């Protein structure tokens, strides 16, 4: 690990100032950043400890929704009575991730900003455009089992590895961000993470000095809520494919279908065409199959991860069948 300066932020503006230069990085639970510093993948000159800022509350909003502070731990969020009752897909997604010990430290903001698990990204002897712009992408012709099949570029095929944000994308949550001075802005979680394009080193839309302060969930929408995570083993593994689904039925027809996908792209994948296709129709195997055609019409495998295309198709059908009580 390279030597670094440690500063504890006393106020939000202080944290923003300290992380303004590219060499400053905020640390919350530290479960991702410290690992990357040990590997010299992240080499901040200043580590700005934001963990004492008052951002851990989970509270009702005036609109009937729920605001989850950036420093609320994953455990606190998953077991919160309103999350369990009104947003069970979020509770299930968080509990499908990592381990109890990690979830006790991991925070909302840190989870959203966790970095990819691409093997080339974490190995400083390998080419990686995300870690070292212009050095190439080792994964495209290399070990790509965990990698993306949607929204890739010729610069990077990494996935966003988290679970929590996939459920937040299905719920259409909003990320609240504080910047320089007392400026603030809100971004839909569906637009928070980026596709790699020509700038794969940028995972999300945060600018230097910006800090996530919380995530707001809209008022509860009910429906059947499912989080299905397909992985190499049943715990302590990242998603190969995951689906967060909120589905409702009225008079035998689908009246709501909010879906988001993990493990398939550089961001939690949300395709509004799926809801357009499903809502208003009677559930059937053919309808689900067509939904998979729509989801995967631009999908591309890179050898080792070709299996994700049929896996995503089958997982989508299974989740829709479960949510609508349809035999397939
Ligand atoms: C072995 C292992 C298995 C795991 N398995 C899973 C899994 O299955 N599913 C899953 O979803 N996750 C998994 N994780 C990842 C884990 O959930 C993340 O490490 C954790 O959520 C990160 O939160 P943190 O508070 O510790 O972040 P930190 O490590 O403190 O920070 C991570 C990044 O976020 C930035 N950051 C932190 N807070 C803010 C903020 N408020 N505003 C702006 N930037 C901020 C930091 O600068 C840093 O870049 C696993 C981790 C490990 C080590
Ligand atoms: S997929 Fe992205 S993160 Fe992985 S080696 Fe290529 S550029 Fe780096």
Short mmCIF file of N, CA and C in Angstrom, two decimals, residues 147-322:
data_model
loop_
_atom_site.label_atom_id
_atom_site.label_comp_id
_atom_site.label_asym_id
_atom_site.label_seq_id
_atom_site.Cartn_x
_atom_site.Cartn_y
_atom_site.Cartn_z
N UNK A 147 -18.19 -11.13 -17.30
CA UNK A 147 -18.28 -9.83 -17.96
C UNK A 147 -19.62 -9.57 -18.65
N UNK A 148 -19.71 -8.35 -19.20
CA UNK A 148 -21.01 -7.84 -19.68
C UNK A 148 -21.38 -8.39 -21.06
N UNK A 149 -22.68 -8.43 -21.30
CA UNK A 149 -23.20 -8.83 -22.63
C UNK A 149 -24.04 -7.70 -23.25
N UNK A 150 -24.32 -6.66 -22.48
CA UNK A 150 -25.13 -5.54 -22.98
C UNK A 150 -24.39 -4.22 -22.75
N UNK A 151 -24.46 -3.32 -23.71
CA UNK A 151 -23.92 -1.96 -23.53
C UNK A 151 -22.41 -1.90 -23.44
N UNK A 152 -21.70 -2.90 -23.97
CA UNK A 152 -20.24 -2.89 -23.89
C UNK A 152 -19.66 -1.94 -24.94
N UNK A 153 -18.35 -1.68 -24.83
CA UNK A 153 -17.67 -0.91 -25.89
C UNK A 153 -16.38 -1.65 -26.23
N UNK A 154 -15.67 -1.19 -27.26
CA UNK A 154 -14.41 -1.86 -27.58
C UNK A 154 -13.29 -1.44 -26.62
N UNK A 155 -13.66 -0.62 -25.62
CA UNK A 155 -12.69 -0.19 -24.60
C UNK A 155 -12.82 -0.99 -23.31
N UNK A 156 -14.03 -1.49 -23.02
CA UNK A 156 -14.27 -2.13 -21.72
C UNK A 156 -15.56 -2.95 -21.76
N UNK A 157 -15.49 -4.15 -21.15
CA UNK A 157 -16.68 -5.02 -21.09
C UNK A 157 -17.00 -5.41 -19.64
N UNK A 158 -16.56 -4.55 -18.70
CA UNK A 158 -16.75 -4.88 -17.28
C UNK A 158 -18.21 -4.76 -16.87
N UNK A 159 -18.56 -5.41 -15.76
CA UNK A 159 -19.91 -5.24 -15.19
C UNK A 159 -19.82 -4.40 -13.92
N UNK A 160 -20.92 -3.73 -13.61
CA UNK A 160 -21.13 -3.21 -12.26
C UNK A 160 -21.53 -4.42 -11.42
N UNK A 161 -20.85 -4.69 -10.30
CA UNK A 161 -21.04 -5.99 -9.64
C UNK A 161 -22.12 -6.03 -8.56
N UNK A 162 -22.72 -4.88 -8.20
CA UNK A 162 -23.57 -4.84 -7.00
C UNK A 162 -24.98 -5.39 -7.20
N UNK A 163 -25.64 -5.61 -6.06
CA UNK A 163 -27.02 -6.10 -6.04
C UNK A 163 -28.00 -4.98 -5.66
N UNK A 164 -27.66 -4.22 -4.60
CA UNK A 164 -28.58 -3.21 -4.07
C UNK A 164 -29.09 -2.26 -5.15
N UNK A 165 -28.17 -1.79 -6.00
CA UNK A 165 -28.55 -0.79 -7.00
C UNK A 165 -29.48 -1.37 -8.06
N UNK A 166 -29.43 -2.69 -8.26
CA UNK A 166 -30.32 -3.32 -9.25
C UNK A 166 -31.76 -3.19 -8.75
N UNK A 167 -31.96 -3.49 -7.47
CA UNK A 167 -33.31 -3.32 -6.89
C UNK A 167 -33.72 -1.85 -6.91
N UNK A 168 -32.77 -0.96 -6.62
CA UNK A 168 -33.10 0.48 -6.63
C UNK A 168 -33.49 0.94 -8.03
N UNK A 169 -32.88 0.32 -9.05
CA UNK A 169 -33.23 0.68 -10.44
C UNK A 169 -34.65 0.21 -10.76
N UNK A 170 -35.02 -0.97 -10.30
CA UNK A 170 -36.41 -1.44 -10.53
C UNK A 170 -37.39 -0.53 -9.80
N UNK A 171 -36.99 -0.05 -8.62
CA UNK A 171 -37.87 0.82 -7.81
C UNK A 171 -37.85 2.27 -8.29
N UNK A 172 -37.00 2.58 -9.25
CA UNK A 172 -36.84 3.95 -9.76
C UNK A 172 -36.49 4.93 -8.65
N UNK A 173 -35.47 4.60 -7.88
CA UNK A 173 -35.01 5.46 -6.78
C UNK A 173 -34.19 6.63 -7.33
N UNK A 174 -33.96 7.60 -6.44
CA UNK A 174 -33.22 8.80 -6.82
C UNK A 174 -31.99 8.95 -5.92
N UNK A 175 -30.85 9.22 -6.55
CA UNK A 175 -29.61 9.42 -5.79
C UNK A 175 -29.45 10.92 -5.53
N UNK A 176 -29.20 11.27 -4.27
CA UNK A 176 -28.98 12.68 -3.92
C UNK A 176 -27.49 12.93 -3.75
N UNK A 177 -27.04 14.02 -4.35
CA UNK A 177 -25.59 14.29 -4.43
C UNK A 177 -25.32 15.71 -3.97
N UNK A 178 -24.31 15.88 -3.10
CA UNK A 178 -23.89 17.22 -2.69
C UNK A 178 -22.57 17.54 -3.37
N UNK A 179 -22.42 18.81 -3.79
CA UNK A 179 -21.19 19.21 -4.47
C UNK A 179 -20.54 20.38 -3.79
N UNK A 180 -19.71 21.08 -4.56
CA UNK A 180 -18.95 22.21 -4.03
C UNK A 180 -19.87 23.25 -3.39
N UNK A 181 -19.39 23.90 -2.33
CA UNK A 181 -20.23 24.89 -1.63
C UNK A 181 -21.41 24.16 -1.04
N UNK A 182 -22.62 24.72 -1.22
CA UNK A 182 -23.78 23.97 -0.72
C UNK A 182 -24.67 23.54 -1.88
N UNK A 183 -24.05 23.28 -3.03
CA UNK A 183 -24.84 22.84 -4.20
C UNK A 183 -25.28 21.38 -4.02
N UNK A 184 -26.41 21.05 -4.62
CA UNK A 184 -26.86 19.66 -4.58
C UNK A 184 -27.63 19.36 -5.86
N UNK A 185 -27.71 18.09 -6.20
CA UNK A 185 -28.50 17.67 -7.36
C UNK A 185 -29.00 16.26 -7.12
N UNK A 186 -30.00 15.88 -7.90
CA UNK A 186 -30.57 14.53 -7.80
C UNK A 186 -30.48 13.87 -9.17
N UNK A 187 -30.20 12.56 -9.16
CA UNK A 187 -30.10 11.80 -10.41
C UNK A 187 -30.86 10.49 -10.21
N UNK A 188 -31.65 10.10 -11.18
CA UNK A 188 -32.30 8.80 -11.11
C UNK A 188 -31.22 7.73 -11.01
N UNK A 189 -31.44 6.74 -10.17
CA UNK A 189 -30.42 5.70 -10.04
C UNK A 189 -30.22 4.99 -11.38
N UNK A 190 -31.24 5.03 -12.24
CA UNK A 190 -31.11 4.42 -13.57
C UNK A 190 -30.09 5.15 -14.43
N UNK A 191 -29.83 6.43 -14.10
CA UNK A 191 -28.86 7.22 -14.87
C UNK A 191 -27.57 7.47 -14.10
N UNK A 192 -27.46 6.92 -12.90
CA UNK A 192 -26.29 7.22 -12.05
C UNK A 192 -25.03 6.52 -12.59
N UNK A 193 -25.15 5.23 -12.90
CA UNK A 193 -24.00 4.52 -13.47
C UNK A 193 -23.95 4.74 -14.98
N UNK A 194 -22.74 4.65 -15.54
CA UNK A 194 -22.55 4.93 -16.97
C UNK A 194 -22.26 3.64 -17.74
N UNK A 195 -22.43 3.72 -19.05
CA UNK A 195 -21.88 2.67 -19.90
C UNK A 195 -20.42 3.05 -20.19
N UNK A 196 -19.56 2.08 -20.51
CA UNK A 196 -18.12 2.39 -20.59
C UNK A 196 -17.76 3.35 -21.73
N UNK A 197 -18.36 3.17 -22.91
CA UNK A 197 -18.07 4.05 -24.05
C UNK A 197 -16.57 4.24 -24.24
N UNK A 198 -16.18 5.50 -24.49
CA UNK A 198 -14.76 5.82 -24.68
C UNK A 198 -14.08 6.25 -23.39
N UNK A 199 -14.84 6.25 -22.28
CA UNK A 199 -14.26 6.68 -21.00
C UNK A 199 -14.57 5.64 -19.92
N UNK A 200 -14.01 4.43 -20.08
CA UNK A 200 -14.38 3.35 -19.15
C UNK A 200 -13.93 3.60 -17.72
N UNK A 201 -13.02 4.55 -17.52
CA UNK A 201 -12.54 4.83 -16.16
C UNK A 201 -13.61 5.57 -15.34
N UNK A 202 -14.63 6.08 -16.01
CA UNK A 202 -15.71 6.76 -15.27
C UNK A 202 -16.86 5.77 -15.06
N UNK A 203 -17.05 5.34 -13.81
CA UNK A 203 -18.10 4.34 -13.52
C UNK A 203 -19.48 4.99 -13.45
N UNK A 204 -19.52 6.22 -13.01
CA UNK A 204 -20.81 6.87 -12.74
C UNK A 204 -20.70 8.36 -13.02
N UNK A 205 -21.78 9.09 -12.74
CA UNK A 205 -21.83 10.51 -13.13
C UNK A 205 -21.28 11.45 -12.06
N UNK A 206 -20.72 10.91 -10.97
CA UNK A 206 -20.16 11.80 -9.93
C UNK A 206 -18.98 12.60 -10.47
N UNK A 207 -18.95 13.89 -10.10
CA UNK A 207 -17.80 14.72 -10.49
C UNK A 207 -16.88 14.86 -9.28
N UNK A 208 -15.65 15.31 -9.52
CA UNK A 208 -14.71 15.48 -8.40
C UNK A 208 -15.37 16.34 -7.32
N UNK A 209 -15.23 15.94 -6.09
CA UNK A 209 -15.76 16.72 -4.97
C UNK A 209 -17.21 16.42 -4.65
N UNK A 210 -17.87 15.61 -5.47
CA UNK A 210 -19.28 15.30 -5.17
C UNK A 210 -19.39 14.08 -4.24
N UNK A 211 -20.32 14.17 -3.31
CA UNK A 211 -20.54 13.12 -2.32
C UNK A 211 -22.01 12.72 -2.38
N UNK A 212 -22.28 11.44 -2.38
CA UNK A 212 -23.67 10.97 -2.29
C UNK A 212 -24.13 11.20 -0.85
N UNK A 213 -25.30 11.81 -0.70
CA UNK A 213 -25.82 12.04 0.66
C UNK A 213 -26.95 11.08 1.01
N UNK A 214 -27.62 10.53 0.01
CA UNK A 214 -28.71 9.60 0.31
C UNK A 214 -29.38 9.10 -0.96
N UNK A 215 -30.29 8.18 -0.77
CA UNK A 215 -31.10 7.64 -1.88
C UNK A 215 -32.56 7.71 -1.44
N UNK A 216 -33.41 8.25 -2.31
CA UNK A 216 -34.84 8.34 -1.98
C UNK A 216 -35.63 7.34 -2.79
N UNK A 217 -36.47 6.57 -2.09
CA UNK A 217 -37.36 5.62 -2.75
C UNK A 217 -38.72 6.28 -2.91
N UNK A 218 -39.37 6.10 -4.07
CA UNK A 218 -40.72 6.67 -4.22
C UNK A 218 -41.71 5.97 -3.30
N UNK A 219 -42.93 6.48 -3.23
CA UNK A 219 -43.88 5.83 -2.32
C UNK A 219 -44.14 4.40 -2.79
N UNK A 220 -44.47 3.51 -1.85
CA UNK A 220 -44.55 2.09 -2.18
C UNK A 220 -45.51 1.80 -3.32
N UNK A 221 -45.15 0.81 -4.16
CA UNK A 221 -46.00 0.49 -5.30
C UNK A 221 -46.57 -0.92 -5.21
N UNK A 222 -46.26 -1.64 -4.13
CA UNK A 222 -46.84 -2.98 -3.94
C UNK A 222 -46.36 -3.95 -4.99
N UNK A 223 -47.28 -4.81 -5.48
CA UNK A 223 -46.93 -5.81 -6.48
C UNK A 223 -46.13 -6.97 -5.89
N UNK A 224 -45.90 -7.97 -6.70
CA UNK A 224 -45.03 -9.08 -6.31
C UNK A 224 -43.60 -8.64 -6.56
N UNK A 225 -42.76 -8.72 -5.53
CA UNK A 225 -41.38 -8.24 -5.66
C UNK A 225 -40.41 -9.40 -5.49
N UNK A 226 -39.58 -9.57 -6.51
CA UNK A 226 -38.65 -10.72 -6.53
C UNK A 226 -37.24 -10.21 -6.82
N UNK A 227 -36.26 -10.77 -6.11
CA UNK A 227 -34.86 -10.58 -6.53
C UNK A 227 -34.25 -11.96 -6.72
N UNK A 228 -33.92 -12.29 -7.95
CA UNK A 228 -33.30 -13.59 -8.21
C UNK A 228 -31.87 -13.38 -8.68
N UNK A 229 -30.94 -14.03 -7.98
CA UNK A 229 -29.51 -13.85 -8.28
C UNK A 229 -28.92 -15.21 -8.65
N UNK A 230 -28.48 -15.34 -9.89
CA UNK A 230 -27.85 -16.59 -10.33
C UNK A 230 -26.34 -16.40 -10.20
N UNK A 231 -25.69 -17.33 -9.48
CA UNK A 231 -24.26 -17.17 -9.21
C UNK A 231 -23.58 -18.53 -9.14
N UNK A 232 -22.26 -18.50 -9.02
CA UNK A 232 -21.48 -19.74 -9.06
C UNK A 232 -21.77 -20.63 -7.85
N UNK A 233 -22.03 -20.02 -6.69
CA UNK A 233 -22.39 -20.78 -5.49
C UNK A 233 -23.45 -19.97 -4.75
N UNK A 234 -24.10 -20.60 -3.78
CA UNK A 234 -25.33 -19.98 -3.29
C UNK A 234 -25.10 -18.81 -2.33
N UNK A 235 -23.88 -18.56 -1.88
CA UNK A 235 -23.65 -17.33 -1.13
C UNK A 235 -22.23 -16.85 -1.38
N UNK A 236 -21.99 -15.57 -1.03
CA UNK A 236 -20.65 -15.00 -1.10
C UNK A 236 -20.09 -15.08 -2.52
N UNK A 237 -20.93 -14.74 -3.51
CA UNK A 237 -20.47 -14.71 -4.89
C UNK A 237 -21.23 -13.61 -5.62
N UNK A 238 -20.58 -13.00 -6.59
CA UNK A 238 -21.22 -11.94 -7.36
C UNK A 238 -22.16 -12.55 -8.41
N UNK A 239 -23.11 -11.74 -8.88
CA UNK A 239 -24.13 -12.25 -9.81
C UNK A 239 -23.52 -12.55 -11.18
N UNK A 240 -23.92 -13.69 -11.75
CA UNK A 240 -23.70 -13.92 -13.17
C UNK A 240 -24.80 -13.19 -13.92
N UNK A 241 -26.02 -13.41 -13.46
CA UNK A 241 -27.20 -12.67 -13.93
C UNK A 241 -28.09 -12.47 -12.71
N UNK A 242 -28.61 -11.27 -12.52
CA UNK A 242 -29.62 -11.10 -11.47
C UNK A 242 -30.77 -10.27 -12.03
N UNK A 243 -31.95 -10.48 -11.43
CA UNK A 243 -33.13 -9.72 -11.87
C UNK A 243 -33.89 -9.22 -10.64
N UNK A 244 -34.17 -7.92 -10.63
CA UNK A 244 -35.10 -7.35 -9.66
C UNK A 244 -36.40 -7.10 -10.41
N UNK A 245 -37.49 -7.65 -9.88
CA UNK A 245 -38.77 -7.54 -10.60
C UNK A 245 -39.88 -7.09 -9.66
N UNK A 246 -40.66 -6.13 -10.13
CA UNK A 246 -41.87 -5.71 -9.42
C UNK A 246 -43.01 -5.86 -10.43
N UNK A 247 -43.86 -6.83 -10.18
CA UNK A 247 -44.88 -7.20 -11.17
C UNK A 247 -46.25 -7.21 -10.49
N UNK A 248 -47.24 -6.65 -11.17
CA UNK A 248 -48.61 -6.67 -10.63
C UNK A 248 -49.56 -7.17 -11.71
N UNK A 249 -50.70 -7.73 -11.26
CA UNK A 249 -51.69 -8.28 -12.20
C UNK A 249 -53.05 -7.65 -11.91
N UNK A 250 -53.85 -7.47 -12.94
CA UNK A 250 -55.23 -7.00 -12.80
C UNK A 250 -56.08 -7.73 -13.83
N UNK A 251 -57.15 -8.38 -13.39
CA UNK A 251 -58.05 -9.10 -14.30
C UNK A 251 -57.29 -10.04 -15.24
N UNK A 252 -56.33 -10.75 -14.70
CA UNK A 252 -55.62 -11.75 -15.50
C UNK A 252 -54.57 -11.18 -16.45
N UNK A 253 -54.39 -9.87 -16.41
CA UNK A 253 -53.37 -9.27 -17.29
C UNK A 253 -52.29 -8.58 -16.44
N UNK A 254 -51.13 -8.44 -17.01
CA UNK A 254 -50.03 -7.77 -16.29
C UNK A 254 -50.32 -6.26 -16.28
N UNK A 255 -50.33 -5.67 -15.08
CA UNK A 255 -50.62 -4.23 -15.01
C UNK A 255 -49.38 -3.43 -14.64
N UNK A 256 -48.33 -4.09 -14.19
CA UNK A 256 -47.06 -3.41 -13.90
C UNK A 256 -45.93 -4.40 -14.10
N UNK A 257 -44.85 -3.95 -14.69
CA UNK A 257 -43.66 -4.81 -14.84
C UNK A 257 -42.42 -3.92 -14.85
N UNK A 258 -41.89 -3.67 -13.66
CA UNK A 258 -40.66 -2.89 -13.53
C UNK A 258 -39.51 -3.85 -13.28
N UNK A 259 -38.60 -3.91 -14.23
CA UNK A 259 -37.53 -4.92 -14.18
C UNK A 259 -36.16 -4.26 -14.31
N UNK A 260 -35.20 -4.77 -13.56
CA UNK A 260 -33.81 -4.33 -13.74
C UNK A 260 -32.90 -5.55 -13.60
N UNK A 261 -31.75 -5.48 -14.26
CA UNK A 261 -30.88 -6.65 -14.40
C UNK A 261 -29.47 -6.32 -13.90
N UNK A 262 -28.88 -7.27 -13.18
CA UNK A 262 -27.49 -7.14 -12.73
C UNK A 262 -26.63 -8.19 -13.40
N UNK A 263 -25.32 -7.97 -13.38
CA UNK A 263 -24.37 -8.96 -13.91
C UNK A 263 -24.28 -8.97 -15.42
N UNK A 264 -25.02 -8.09 -16.10
CA UNK A 264 -25.04 -8.14 -17.57
C UNK A 264 -24.44 -6.89 -18.22
N UNK A 265 -24.20 -5.84 -17.44
CA UNK A 265 -23.76 -4.58 -18.04
C UNK A 265 -22.92 -3.77 -17.05
N UNK A 266 -22.38 -2.68 -17.53
CA UNK A 266 -21.54 -1.76 -16.74
C UNK A 266 -22.39 -0.97 -15.75
N UNK A 267 -23.71 -1.16 -15.81
CA UNK A 267 -24.64 -0.48 -14.92
C UNK A 267 -25.83 -1.41 -14.69
N UNK A 268 -26.61 -1.18 -13.62
CA UNK A 268 -27.86 -1.92 -13.50
C UNK A 268 -28.67 -1.66 -14.77
N UNK A 269 -29.10 -2.71 -15.45
CA UNK A 269 -29.70 -2.56 -16.78
C UNK A 269 -31.20 -2.42 -16.67
N UNK A 270 -31.73 -1.32 -17.20
CA UNK A 270 -33.18 -1.11 -17.20
C UNK A 270 -33.58 -0.78 -18.63
N UNK A 271 -34.52 -1.56 -19.18
CA UNK A 271 -34.94 -1.35 -20.56
C UNK A 271 -36.45 -1.08 -20.57
N UNK A 272 -36.84 0.18 -20.80
CA UNK A 272 -38.27 0.52 -20.71
C UNK A 272 -39.14 -0.24 -21.71
N UNK A 273 -38.53 -0.80 -22.76
CA UNK A 273 -39.31 -1.55 -23.76
C UNK A 273 -39.95 -2.79 -23.14
N UNK A 274 -39.36 -3.31 -22.07
CA UNK A 274 -39.90 -4.54 -21.47
C UNK A 274 -41.26 -4.27 -20.84
N UNK A 275 -41.36 -3.18 -20.12
CA UNK A 275 -42.63 -2.82 -19.48
C UNK A 275 -43.69 -2.56 -20.57
N UNK A 276 -43.31 -1.84 -21.63
CA UNK A 276 -44.24 -1.56 -22.74
C UNK A 276 -44.76 -2.87 -23.33
N UNK A 277 -43.88 -3.85 -23.45
CA UNK A 277 -44.26 -5.13 -24.07
C UNK A 277 -45.16 -5.95 -23.15
N UNK A 278 -44.87 -5.93 -21.85
CA UNK A 278 -45.57 -6.86 -20.94
C UNK A 278 -46.91 -6.30 -20.43
N UNK A 279 -46.95 -5.01 -20.15
CA UNK A 279 -48.16 -4.46 -19.50
C UNK A 279 -49.35 -4.50 -20.45
N UNK A 280 -50.46 -5.02 -19.92
CA UNK A 280 -51.69 -5.12 -20.72
C UNK A 280 -51.90 -6.49 -21.33
N UNK A 281 -50.88 -7.36 -21.23
CA UNK A 281 -50.99 -8.69 -21.86
C UNK A 281 -51.23 -9.78 -20.82
N UNK A 282 -51.85 -10.88 -21.30
CA UNK A 282 -51.99 -12.05 -20.44
C UNK A 282 -50.65 -12.77 -20.40
N UNK A 283 -50.22 -13.20 -19.20
CA UNK A 283 -48.90 -13.86 -19.12
C UNK A 283 -48.91 -15.20 -19.85
N UNK A 284 -47.82 -15.49 -20.55
CA UNK A 284 -47.67 -16.79 -21.23
C UNK A 284 -46.19 -17.00 -21.53
N UNK A 285 -45.84 -18.24 -21.82
CA UNK A 285 -44.44 -18.55 -22.15
C UNK A 285 -44.01 -17.76 -23.38
N UNK A 286 -44.91 -17.61 -24.34
CA UNK A 286 -44.55 -16.89 -25.57
C UNK A 286 -44.29 -15.41 -25.29
N UNK A 287 -45.12 -14.84 -24.39
CA UNK A 287 -44.93 -13.42 -24.03
C UNK A 287 -43.56 -13.22 -23.37
N UNK A 288 -43.20 -14.14 -22.47
CA UNK A 288 -41.93 -14.02 -21.75
C UNK A 288 -40.75 -14.20 -22.72
N UNK A 289 -40.93 -15.11 -23.67
CA UNK A 289 -39.88 -15.36 -24.64
C UNK A 289 -39.62 -14.13 -25.50
N UNK A 290 -40.71 -13.49 -25.88
CA UNK A 290 -40.58 -12.26 -26.69
C UNK A 290 -39.91 -11.15 -25.86
N UNK A 291 -40.24 -11.12 -24.54
CA UNK A 291 -39.59 -10.12 -23.66
C UNK A 291 -38.08 -10.36 -23.67
N UNK A 292 -37.67 -11.62 -23.62
CA UNK A 292 -36.23 -11.93 -23.64
C UNK A 292 -35.61 -11.53 -24.98
N UNK A 293 -36.36 -11.72 -26.08
CA UNK A 293 -35.85 -11.27 -27.40
C UNK A 293 -35.56 -9.77 -27.36
N UNK A 294 -36.51 -9.03 -26.77
CA UNK A 294 -36.34 -7.57 -26.70
C UNK A 294 -35.13 -7.22 -25.85
N UNK A 295 -35.06 -7.83 -24.65
CA UNK A 295 -33.95 -7.54 -23.73
C UNK A 295 -32.60 -7.80 -24.39
N UNK A 296 -32.52 -8.89 -25.15
CA UNK A 296 -31.22 -9.38 -25.62
C UNK A 296 -30.95 -9.07 -27.09
N UNK A 297 -31.75 -8.17 -27.70
CA UNK A 297 -31.58 -7.98 -29.15
C UNK A 297 -30.21 -7.41 -29.52
N UNK A 298 -29.53 -6.75 -28.58
CA UNK A 298 -28.19 -6.24 -28.91
C UNK A 298 -27.10 -6.98 -28.11
N UNK A 299 -27.48 -8.07 -27.45
CA UNK A 299 -26.50 -8.76 -26.58
C UNK A 299 -25.34 -9.34 -27.39
N UNK A 300 -24.16 -9.27 -26.77
CA UNK A 300 -22.96 -9.81 -27.42
C UNK A 300 -22.11 -10.53 -26.37
N UNK A 301 -21.73 -11.77 -26.67
CA UNK A 301 -20.86 -12.51 -25.77
C UNK A 301 -19.41 -12.35 -26.18
N UNK A 302 -18.49 -12.64 -25.26
CA UNK A 302 -17.05 -12.53 -25.54
C UNK A 302 -16.37 -13.86 -25.26
N UNK A 303 -16.98 -14.95 -25.76
CA UNK A 303 -16.39 -16.27 -25.57
C UNK A 303 -16.81 -16.86 -24.23
N UNK A 304 -15.99 -16.61 -23.21
CA UNK A 304 -16.25 -17.22 -21.90
C UNK A 304 -17.61 -16.86 -21.31
N UNK A 305 -18.14 -15.70 -21.68
CA UNK A 305 -19.42 -15.30 -21.07
C UNK A 305 -20.61 -15.48 -22.02
N UNK A 306 -20.41 -16.22 -23.13
CA UNK A 306 -21.51 -16.44 -24.07
C UNK A 306 -22.73 -17.05 -23.36
N UNK A 307 -22.45 -17.88 -22.34
CA UNK A 307 -23.53 -18.58 -21.64
C UNK A 307 -24.51 -17.62 -20.98
N UNK A 308 -24.07 -16.37 -20.74
CA UNK A 308 -24.97 -15.42 -20.04
C UNK A 308 -26.19 -15.07 -20.90
N UNK A 309 -26.08 -15.19 -22.22
CA UNK A 309 -27.22 -14.81 -23.07
C UNK A 309 -28.38 -15.78 -22.86
N UNK A 310 -28.17 -17.10 -23.02
CA UNK A 310 -29.29 -18.01 -22.69
C UNK A 310 -29.64 -18.00 -21.20
N UNK A 311 -28.66 -17.75 -20.35
CA UNK A 311 -28.96 -17.72 -18.90
C UNK A 311 -29.90 -16.55 -18.57
N UNK A 312 -29.64 -15.39 -19.16
CA UNK A 312 -30.52 -14.23 -18.92
C UNK A 312 -31.92 -14.53 -19.45
N UNK A 313 -32.01 -15.17 -20.60
CA UNK A 313 -33.32 -15.52 -21.18
C UNK A 313 -34.10 -16.44 -20.23
N UNK A 314 -33.44 -17.49 -19.77
CA UNK A 314 -34.14 -18.45 -18.90
C UNK A 314 -34.50 -17.82 -17.56
N UNK A 315 -33.61 -17.00 -17.02
CA UNK A 315 -33.88 -16.39 -15.72
C UNK A 315 -35.05 -15.42 -15.83
N UNK A 316 -35.10 -14.67 -16.92
CA UNK A 316 -36.22 -13.73 -17.10
C UNK A 316 -37.55 -14.50 -17.17
N UNK A 317 -37.59 -15.57 -17.96
CA UNK A 317 -38.82 -16.36 -18.06
C UNK A 317 -39.23 -16.91 -16.70
N UNK A 318 -38.25 -17.43 -15.95
CA UNK A 318 -38.55 -18.03 -14.65
C UNK A 318 -39.10 -16.98 -13.67
N UNK A 319 -38.49 -15.80 -13.67
CA UNK A 319 -38.94 -14.75 -12.76
C UNK A 319 -40.35 -14.27 -13.13
N UNK A 320 -40.59 -14.09 -14.43
CA UNK A 320 -41.93 -13.64 -14.85
C UNK A 320 -42.98 -14.71 -14.56
N UNK A 321 -42.61 -15.97 -14.74
CA UNK A 321 -43.55 -17.05 -14.44
C UNK A 321 -43.89 -17.07 -12.95
N UNK A 322 -42.85 -16.92 -12.12
CA UNK A 322 -43.08 -16.91 -10.66
C UNK A 322 -43.95 -15.71 -10.26
#
